GROMACS .gro file of C-alpha atoms in nm:
model
   95
    1MET     CA    1  -1.359   0.993   0.606
    2GLY     CA    2  -1.170   0.703   0.756
    3GLN     CA    3  -1.076   0.343   0.717
    4VAL     CA    4  -1.198   0.086   0.965
    5ARG     CA    5  -0.945  -0.188   0.896
    6ILE     CA    6  -0.615   0.001   0.901
    7GLY     CA    7  -0.339  -0.225   1.030
    8GLU     CA    8  -0.506  -0.545   0.918
    9THR     CA    9  -0.302  -0.752   0.677
   10TRP     CA   10  -0.411  -1.002   0.416
   11PHE     CA   11  -0.300  -1.286   0.642
   12SER     CA   12  -0.434  -1.159   0.972
   13SER     CA   13  -0.787  -1.054   1.056
   14ASP     CA   14  -0.748  -1.024   1.431
   15LYS     CA   15  -0.701  -0.644   1.422
   16VAL     CA   16  -1.007  -0.422   1.412
   17ASN     CA   17  -0.937  -0.054   1.452
   18LYS     CA   18  -1.181   0.228   1.507
   19PRO     CA   19  -1.250   0.468   1.219
   20THR     CA   20  -1.002   0.754   1.201
   21ARG     CA   21  -1.107   1.107   1.108
   22VAL     CA   22  -0.904   1.245   0.819
   23GLU     CA   23  -0.883   1.619   0.749
   24LEU     CA   24  -0.852   1.717   0.383
   25ASP     CA   25  -0.969   2.040   0.220
   26ASN     CA   26  -1.147   2.085  -0.113
   27VAL     CA   27  -1.196   1.713  -0.188
   28VAL     CA   28  -1.397   1.656  -0.507
   29ALA     CA   29  -1.367   1.276  -0.540
   30ILE     CA   30  -1.304   0.973  -0.319
   31SER     CA   31  -1.240   0.616  -0.428
   32TRP     CA   32  -1.176   0.316  -0.204
   33LYS     CA   33  -1.145  -0.058  -0.210
   34GLN     CA   34  -1.086  -0.318   0.054
   35HIS     CA   35  -0.753  -0.192   0.187
   36HIS     CA   36  -0.685   0.164   0.066
   37ILE     CA   37  -0.847   0.500  -0.006
   38LEU     CA   38  -0.774   0.778  -0.258
   39ALA     CA   39  -0.892   1.139  -0.252
   40LEU     CA   40  -0.871   1.401  -0.527
   41ASP     CA   41  -0.881   1.773  -0.450
   42THR     CA   42  -0.978   2.076  -0.658
   43GLU     CA   43  -0.614   2.143  -0.753
   44GLY     CA   44  -0.571   1.794  -0.903
   45ALA     CA   45  -0.366   1.663  -0.611
   46VAL     CA   46  -0.418   1.299  -0.510
   47PHE     CA   47  -0.383   1.163  -0.156
   48GLY     CA   48  -0.361   0.794  -0.066
   49TRP     CA   49  -0.380   0.610   0.265
   50GLY     CA   50  -0.445   0.266   0.408
   51ASP     CA   51  -0.255  -0.049   0.317
   52ASN     CA   52   0.021   0.048   0.073
   53TRP     CA   53   0.120  -0.312  -0.006
   54ASP     CA   54   0.284  -0.317  -0.352
   55ASP     CA   55   0.260   0.065  -0.355
   56ARG     CA   56  -0.114   0.052  -0.431
   57CYS     CA   57  -0.163   0.396  -0.273
   58GLY     CA   58   0.070   0.546  -0.534
   59ILE     CA   59   0.342   0.633  -0.283
   60ASP     CA   60   0.688   0.478  -0.260
   61SER     CA   61   0.662   0.357   0.097
   62GLY     CA   62   0.459   0.389   0.411
   63GLY     CA   63   0.085   0.427   0.408
   64GLY     CA   64  -0.129   0.407   0.714
   65GLU     CA   65  -0.381   0.625   0.886
   66LYS     CA   66  -0.284   0.962   0.740
   67PRO     CA   67  -0.328   1.073   0.379
   68THR     CA   68  -0.003   1.107   0.188
   69ARG     CA   69   0.022   1.318  -0.126
   70VAL     CA   70   0.088   1.105  -0.432
   71PRO     CA   71   0.370   1.242  -0.650
   72ILE     CA   72   0.232   1.349  -0.990
   73PRO     CA   73   0.459   1.498  -1.261
   74ALA     CA   74   0.430   1.878  -1.260
   75ASN     CA   75   0.305   1.897  -1.620
   76TYR     CA   76  -0.004   1.683  -1.543
   77ALA     CA   77  -0.326   1.740  -1.349
   78VAL     CA   78  -0.530   1.445  -1.227
   79THR     CA   79  -0.900   1.463  -1.322
   80GLN     CA   80  -1.026   1.121  -1.206
   81ILE     CA   81  -0.918   0.855  -0.956
   82SER     CA   82  -1.004   0.489  -0.909
   83ALA     CA   83  -0.894   0.252  -0.634
   84GLY     CA   84  -0.894  -0.115  -0.732
   85MET     CA   85  -0.846  -0.427  -0.525
   86TRP     CA   86  -0.470  -0.437  -0.593
   87HIS     CA   87  -0.403  -0.108  -0.775
   88SER     CA   88  -0.488   0.260  -0.820
   89MET     CA   89  -0.554   0.445  -1.147
   90PHE     CA   90  -0.552   0.814  -1.229
   91LYS     CA   91  -0.679   0.994  -1.539
   92CYS     CA   92  -0.453   1.289  -1.617
   93GLU     CA   93  -0.457   1.592  -1.843
   94SER     CA   94  -0.157   1.790  -1.962
   95LYS     CA   95  -0.130   2.134  -1.803
   0.00000   0.00000   0.00000
């Protein structure tokens, strides 16, 4: 898995980066849009990476080439993920 356009901003298209290999175990779902990617693992953990503008990866700050675990309240398990153009959505179940 990887993202070709990491580092590119909405206003600048002069950066073209090579795909970056990402190591994640037990991934059961992947969702991506133009600027970010989400992955869901078998334990219900969600990872986001890419452009985190407006926190679209689900993390408070940062983003970039490496997956970052998205904080999910302990009493919920994520069962589905969806990356949109400007947002991310998760379907959760109570534990």
